[in-house]
Coordinates of C-alpha atoms and ligand atoms in Angstrom, one line a residue:
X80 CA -1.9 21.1 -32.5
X81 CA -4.9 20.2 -33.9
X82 CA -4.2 23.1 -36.6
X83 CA -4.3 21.6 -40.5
X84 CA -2.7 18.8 -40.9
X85 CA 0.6 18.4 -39.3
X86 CA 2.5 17.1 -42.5
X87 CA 5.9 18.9 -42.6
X88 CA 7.4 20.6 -45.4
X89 CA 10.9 19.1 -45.9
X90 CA 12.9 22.3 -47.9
X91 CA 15.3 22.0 -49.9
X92 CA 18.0 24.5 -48.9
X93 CA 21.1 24.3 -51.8
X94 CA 24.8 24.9 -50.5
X95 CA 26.4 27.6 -52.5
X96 CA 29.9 27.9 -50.1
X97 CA 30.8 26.1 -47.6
X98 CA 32.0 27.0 -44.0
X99 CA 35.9 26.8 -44.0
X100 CA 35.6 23.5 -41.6
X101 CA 33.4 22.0 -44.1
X102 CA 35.1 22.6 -47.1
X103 CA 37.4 20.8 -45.9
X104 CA 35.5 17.8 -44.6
X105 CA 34.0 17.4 -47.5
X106 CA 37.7 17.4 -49.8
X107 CA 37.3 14.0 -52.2
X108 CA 34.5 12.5 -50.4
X109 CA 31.7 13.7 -53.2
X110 CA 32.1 15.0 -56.6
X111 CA 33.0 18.9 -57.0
X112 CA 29.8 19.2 -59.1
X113 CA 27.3 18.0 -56.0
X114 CA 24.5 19.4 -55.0
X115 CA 24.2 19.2 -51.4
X116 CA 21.3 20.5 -49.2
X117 CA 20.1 21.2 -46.6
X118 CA 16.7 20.0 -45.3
X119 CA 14.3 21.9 -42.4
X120 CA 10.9 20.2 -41.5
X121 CA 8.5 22.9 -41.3
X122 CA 5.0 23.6 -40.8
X123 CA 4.8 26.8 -42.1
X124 CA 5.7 26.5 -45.8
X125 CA 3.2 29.7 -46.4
X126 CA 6.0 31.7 -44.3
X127 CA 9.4 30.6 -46.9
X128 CA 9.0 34.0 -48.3
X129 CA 10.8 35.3 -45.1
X130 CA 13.6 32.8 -44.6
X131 CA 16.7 35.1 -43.2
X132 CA 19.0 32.0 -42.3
X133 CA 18.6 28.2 -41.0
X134 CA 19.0 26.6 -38.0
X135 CA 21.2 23.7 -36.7
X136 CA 21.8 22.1 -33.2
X137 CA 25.4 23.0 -32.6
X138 CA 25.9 19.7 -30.6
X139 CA 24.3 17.5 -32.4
X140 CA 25.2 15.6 -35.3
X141 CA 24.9 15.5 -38.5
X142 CA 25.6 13.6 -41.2
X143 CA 25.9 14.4 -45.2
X144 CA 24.2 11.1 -46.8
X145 CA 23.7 10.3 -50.7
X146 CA 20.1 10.9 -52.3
X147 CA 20.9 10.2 -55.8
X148 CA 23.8 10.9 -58.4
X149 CA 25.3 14.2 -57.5
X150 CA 22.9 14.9 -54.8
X151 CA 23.3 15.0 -50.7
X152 CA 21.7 16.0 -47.7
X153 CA 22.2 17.3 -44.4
X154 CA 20.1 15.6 -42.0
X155 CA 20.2 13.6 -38.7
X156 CA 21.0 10.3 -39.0
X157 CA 17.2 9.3 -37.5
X158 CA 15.8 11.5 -40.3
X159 CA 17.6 10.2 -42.9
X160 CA 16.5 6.8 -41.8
X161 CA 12.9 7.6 -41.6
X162 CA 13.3 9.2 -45.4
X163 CA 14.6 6.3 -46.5
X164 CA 10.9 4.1 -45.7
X165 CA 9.1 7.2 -47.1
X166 CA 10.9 6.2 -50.3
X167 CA 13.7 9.6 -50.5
X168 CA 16.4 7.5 -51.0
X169 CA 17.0 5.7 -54.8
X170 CA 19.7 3.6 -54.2
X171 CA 19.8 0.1 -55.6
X172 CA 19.6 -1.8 -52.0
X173 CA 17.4 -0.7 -49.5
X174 CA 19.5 0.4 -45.7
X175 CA 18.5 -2.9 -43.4
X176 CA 19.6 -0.9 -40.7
X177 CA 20.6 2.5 -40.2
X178 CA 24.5 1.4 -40.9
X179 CA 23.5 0.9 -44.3
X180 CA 22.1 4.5 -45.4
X181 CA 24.6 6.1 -47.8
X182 CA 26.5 8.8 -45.1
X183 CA 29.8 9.7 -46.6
X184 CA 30.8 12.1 -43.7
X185 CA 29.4 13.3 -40.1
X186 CA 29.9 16.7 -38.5
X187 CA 28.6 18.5 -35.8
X188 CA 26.4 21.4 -36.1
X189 CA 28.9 23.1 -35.4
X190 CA 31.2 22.7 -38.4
X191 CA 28.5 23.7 -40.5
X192 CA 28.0 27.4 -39.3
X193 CA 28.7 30.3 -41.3
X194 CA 27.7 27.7 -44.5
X195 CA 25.7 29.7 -47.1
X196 CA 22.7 28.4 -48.8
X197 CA 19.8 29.0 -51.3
X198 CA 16.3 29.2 -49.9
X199 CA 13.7 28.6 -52.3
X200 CA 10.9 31.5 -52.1
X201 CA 13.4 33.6 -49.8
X202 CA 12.9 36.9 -50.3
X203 CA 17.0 37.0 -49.4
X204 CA 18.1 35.8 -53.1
X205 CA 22.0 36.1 -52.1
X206 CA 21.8 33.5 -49.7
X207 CA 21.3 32.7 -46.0
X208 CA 23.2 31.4 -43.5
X209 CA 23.7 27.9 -41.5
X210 CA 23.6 29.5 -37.9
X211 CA 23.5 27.5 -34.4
X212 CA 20.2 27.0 -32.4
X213 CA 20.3 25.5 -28.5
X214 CA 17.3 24.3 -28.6
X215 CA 16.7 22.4 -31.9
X216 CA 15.6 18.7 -30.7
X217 CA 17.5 15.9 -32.8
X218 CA 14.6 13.9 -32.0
X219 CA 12.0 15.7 -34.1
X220 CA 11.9 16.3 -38.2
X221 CA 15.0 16.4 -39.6
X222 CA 16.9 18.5 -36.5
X223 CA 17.1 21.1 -39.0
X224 CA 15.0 24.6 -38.8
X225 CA 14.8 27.4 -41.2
X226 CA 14.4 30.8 -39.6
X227 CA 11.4 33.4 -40.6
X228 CA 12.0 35.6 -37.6
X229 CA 9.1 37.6 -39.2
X230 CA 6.4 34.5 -37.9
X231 CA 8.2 32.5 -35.6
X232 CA 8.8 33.7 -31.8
X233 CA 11.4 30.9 -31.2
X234 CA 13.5 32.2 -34.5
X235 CA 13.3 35.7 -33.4
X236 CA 14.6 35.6 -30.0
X237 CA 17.7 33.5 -31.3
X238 CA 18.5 35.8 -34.2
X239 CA 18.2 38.9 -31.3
X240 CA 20.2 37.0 -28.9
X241 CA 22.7 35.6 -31.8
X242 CA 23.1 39.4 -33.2
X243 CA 23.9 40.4 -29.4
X244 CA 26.6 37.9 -28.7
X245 CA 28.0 37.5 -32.2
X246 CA 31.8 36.5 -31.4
X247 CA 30.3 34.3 -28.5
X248 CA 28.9 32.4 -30.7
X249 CA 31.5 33.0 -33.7
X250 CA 29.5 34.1 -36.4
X251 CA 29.7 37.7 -38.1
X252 CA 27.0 39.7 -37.0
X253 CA 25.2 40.8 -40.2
X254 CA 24.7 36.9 -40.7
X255 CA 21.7 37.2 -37.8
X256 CA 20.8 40.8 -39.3
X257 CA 19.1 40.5 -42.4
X258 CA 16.0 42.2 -43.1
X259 CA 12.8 41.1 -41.4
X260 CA 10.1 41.6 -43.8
X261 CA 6.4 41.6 -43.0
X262 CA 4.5 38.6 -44.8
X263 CA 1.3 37.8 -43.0
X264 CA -1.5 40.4 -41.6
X265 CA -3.4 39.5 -38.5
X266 CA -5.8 41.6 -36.9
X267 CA -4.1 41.2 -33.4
X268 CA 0.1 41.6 -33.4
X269 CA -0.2 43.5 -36.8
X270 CA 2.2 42.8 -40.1
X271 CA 5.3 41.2 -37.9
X272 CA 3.3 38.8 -35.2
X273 CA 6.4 37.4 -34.0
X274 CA 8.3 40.2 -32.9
X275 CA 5.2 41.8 -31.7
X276 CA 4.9 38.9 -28.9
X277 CA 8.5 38.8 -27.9
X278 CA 7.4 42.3 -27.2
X279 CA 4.3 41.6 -25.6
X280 CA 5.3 39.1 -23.8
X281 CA 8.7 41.0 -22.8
X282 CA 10.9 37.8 -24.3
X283 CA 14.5 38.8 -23.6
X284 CA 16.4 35.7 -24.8
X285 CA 16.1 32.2 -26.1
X286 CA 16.0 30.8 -22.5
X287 CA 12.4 32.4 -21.7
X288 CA 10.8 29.1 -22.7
X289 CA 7.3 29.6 -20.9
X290 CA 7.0 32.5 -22.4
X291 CA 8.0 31.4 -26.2
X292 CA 5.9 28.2 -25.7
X293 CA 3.2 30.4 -25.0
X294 CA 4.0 33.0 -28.4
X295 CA 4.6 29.7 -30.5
X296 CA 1.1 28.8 -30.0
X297 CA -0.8 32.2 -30.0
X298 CA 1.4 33.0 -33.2
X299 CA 0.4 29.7 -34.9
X300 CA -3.0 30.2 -34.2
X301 CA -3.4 34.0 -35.5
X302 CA -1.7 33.4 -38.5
X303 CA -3.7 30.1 -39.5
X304 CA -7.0 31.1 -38.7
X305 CA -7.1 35.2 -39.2
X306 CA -3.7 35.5 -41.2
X307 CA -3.7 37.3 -44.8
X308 CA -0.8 37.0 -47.3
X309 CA 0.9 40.6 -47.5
X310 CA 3.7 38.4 -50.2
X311 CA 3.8 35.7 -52.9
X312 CA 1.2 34.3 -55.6
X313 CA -1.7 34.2 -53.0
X314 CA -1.3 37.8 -51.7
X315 CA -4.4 38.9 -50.1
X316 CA -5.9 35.3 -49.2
X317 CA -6.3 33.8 -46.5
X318 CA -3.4 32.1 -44.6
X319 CA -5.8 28.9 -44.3
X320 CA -6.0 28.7 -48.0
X321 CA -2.2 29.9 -49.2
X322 CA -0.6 27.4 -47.0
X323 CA -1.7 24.1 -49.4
X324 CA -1.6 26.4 -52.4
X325 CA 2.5 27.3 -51.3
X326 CA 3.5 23.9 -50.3
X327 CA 2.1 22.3 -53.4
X328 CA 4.3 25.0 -55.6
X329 CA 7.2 24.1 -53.9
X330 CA 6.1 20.5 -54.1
X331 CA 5.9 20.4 -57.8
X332 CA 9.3 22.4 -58.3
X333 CA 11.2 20.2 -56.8
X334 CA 11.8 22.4 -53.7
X335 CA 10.5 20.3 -51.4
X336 CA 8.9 17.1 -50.4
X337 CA 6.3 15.6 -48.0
X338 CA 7.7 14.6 -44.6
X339 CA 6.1 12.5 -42.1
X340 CA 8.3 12.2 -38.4
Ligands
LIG238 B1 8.3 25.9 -38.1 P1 6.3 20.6 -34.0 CL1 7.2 30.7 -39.3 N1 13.7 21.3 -33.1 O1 8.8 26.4 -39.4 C1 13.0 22.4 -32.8 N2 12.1 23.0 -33.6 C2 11.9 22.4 -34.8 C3 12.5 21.2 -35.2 C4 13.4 20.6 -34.3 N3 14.1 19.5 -34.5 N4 12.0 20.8 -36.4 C5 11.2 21.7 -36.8 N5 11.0 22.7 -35.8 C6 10.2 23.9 -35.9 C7 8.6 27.8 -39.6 C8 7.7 28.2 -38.5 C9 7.6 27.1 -37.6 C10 7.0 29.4 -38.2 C11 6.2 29.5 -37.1 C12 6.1 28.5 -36.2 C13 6.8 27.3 -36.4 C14 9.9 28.6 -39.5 N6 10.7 28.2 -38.4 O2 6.7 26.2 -35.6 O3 6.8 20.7 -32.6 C15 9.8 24.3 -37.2 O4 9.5 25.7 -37.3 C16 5.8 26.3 -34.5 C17 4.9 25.2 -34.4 O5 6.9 19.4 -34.7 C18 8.5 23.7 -37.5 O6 7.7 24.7 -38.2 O7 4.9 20.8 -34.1 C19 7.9 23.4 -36.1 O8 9.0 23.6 -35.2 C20 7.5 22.0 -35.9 O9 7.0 21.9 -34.6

């Protein structure tokens, strides 16, 4: 709050293989030659370098809706809606209501764990994974999160808690295991600030909201204003500075867009 401007970064994250419940959803309803995506809302697009999987609300829904030729995205259906006035969508009629945007299919979150995906800047070039997140709200961005476990407090202690109770949740294990690398340097939690505070603040699962609220903002706030890129094309500058400089790359390759909620 009241850090940069809060403009999120919506990503572009490209389905490579789908979970076995999708791949079968998705049977004739688009062309076998789609690109399909999907699309977290983030304010951290310095931190993409550190993407180790992405986030849906296992209860909420989704739904797959048409961009342009060939191309889909997973979003919520009040995302998709709000895209479609920031001028996302180039269809020849414009949705007078939200019965009118192009969804061919909806799923819960659910049905879309274990999916794999490309991450643009992601250190993890062989993919990441769609896993579930209780506490993603469908009534903010696009009710879709990418994970950097690395910066984010929230991301860390669901990976821990996903890794712990892997059938529970019916993913594989290794899926919540990939590497954590360090990307930013702050003078105060060191190379990995948010596994540091779940330390710190002795954060044992997802449900220790005071104390995540509390990381989140102490997190946010040591990275933007004392953070130093340890990755990337800024490396060595200032966190303050890299973050534009990172979102407009991925801006002009196509990897992203602006989002407003
Ligand atoms: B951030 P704000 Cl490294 N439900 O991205 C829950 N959380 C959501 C969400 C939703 N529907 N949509 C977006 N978010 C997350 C990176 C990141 C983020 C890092 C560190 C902190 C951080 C990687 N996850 O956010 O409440 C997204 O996670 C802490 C502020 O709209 C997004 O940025 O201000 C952030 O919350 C948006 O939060």
């Amino acid at each position: 709050e009241g850090v940069g401007p809060q403009e999120y970064s919506a990503i572009k994250l490209q389905v490579k293989e789908w979970s076995p419940k999708m791949e079968e959803l998705v049977q004739g309803k688009i062309e076998d030659d789609a690109k399909v995506y999907f699309v977290p809302a983030t304010l951290r697009p310095e931190t993409m370098y550190g993407q180790t999987s992405c986030f849906v609300g296992p209860k909420i829904n989704y739904g797959l809706f048409k961009l342009k030729e060939k191309e889909y995205i997973v979003v919520t259906k009040r995302a998709a809606w709000n895209m479609a006035f920031q001028g996302h969508f180039f269809g020849d009629k414009f949705p007078k209501t939200q019965d009118e945007l192009p969804q061919v299919l909806e799923a819960p979150g659910s049905a879309f764990v274990g999916t794999l995906v490309n991450a643009p800047l992601s250190f993890h070039t062989a993919g990441i994974r769609i896993l579930p997140m209780e506490s993603v709200s469908a009534a903010k961005g696009t009710g879709v999160v990418t994970s950097v476990p690395s910066d984010s407090p929230d991301d860390y202690a669901t990976l821990m808690d996903l890794a712990k109770k892997a059938e529970y949740y019916g993913i594989q294990k290794e899926w919540a295991e990939l590497e954590v690398f360090p990307l930013i340097d702050t003078p105060t939690y060191g190379n990995l600030t948010a596994p540091a505070l779940v330390k710190q603040l002795k954060i044992n699962s997802p449900k220790d909201v005071t104390q995540l609220a509390q990381a989140k903002d102490l997190a946010y706030m040591e990275g933007f204003y004392k953070g130093t890129m340890l990755v990337g094309n800024y490396k060595g500058e200032p966190v303050s500075e890299a973050k534009d400089k990172v979102r407009k790359e991925l801006y002009d390759s196509g990897d992203a867009f602006p989002f407003a909620d």
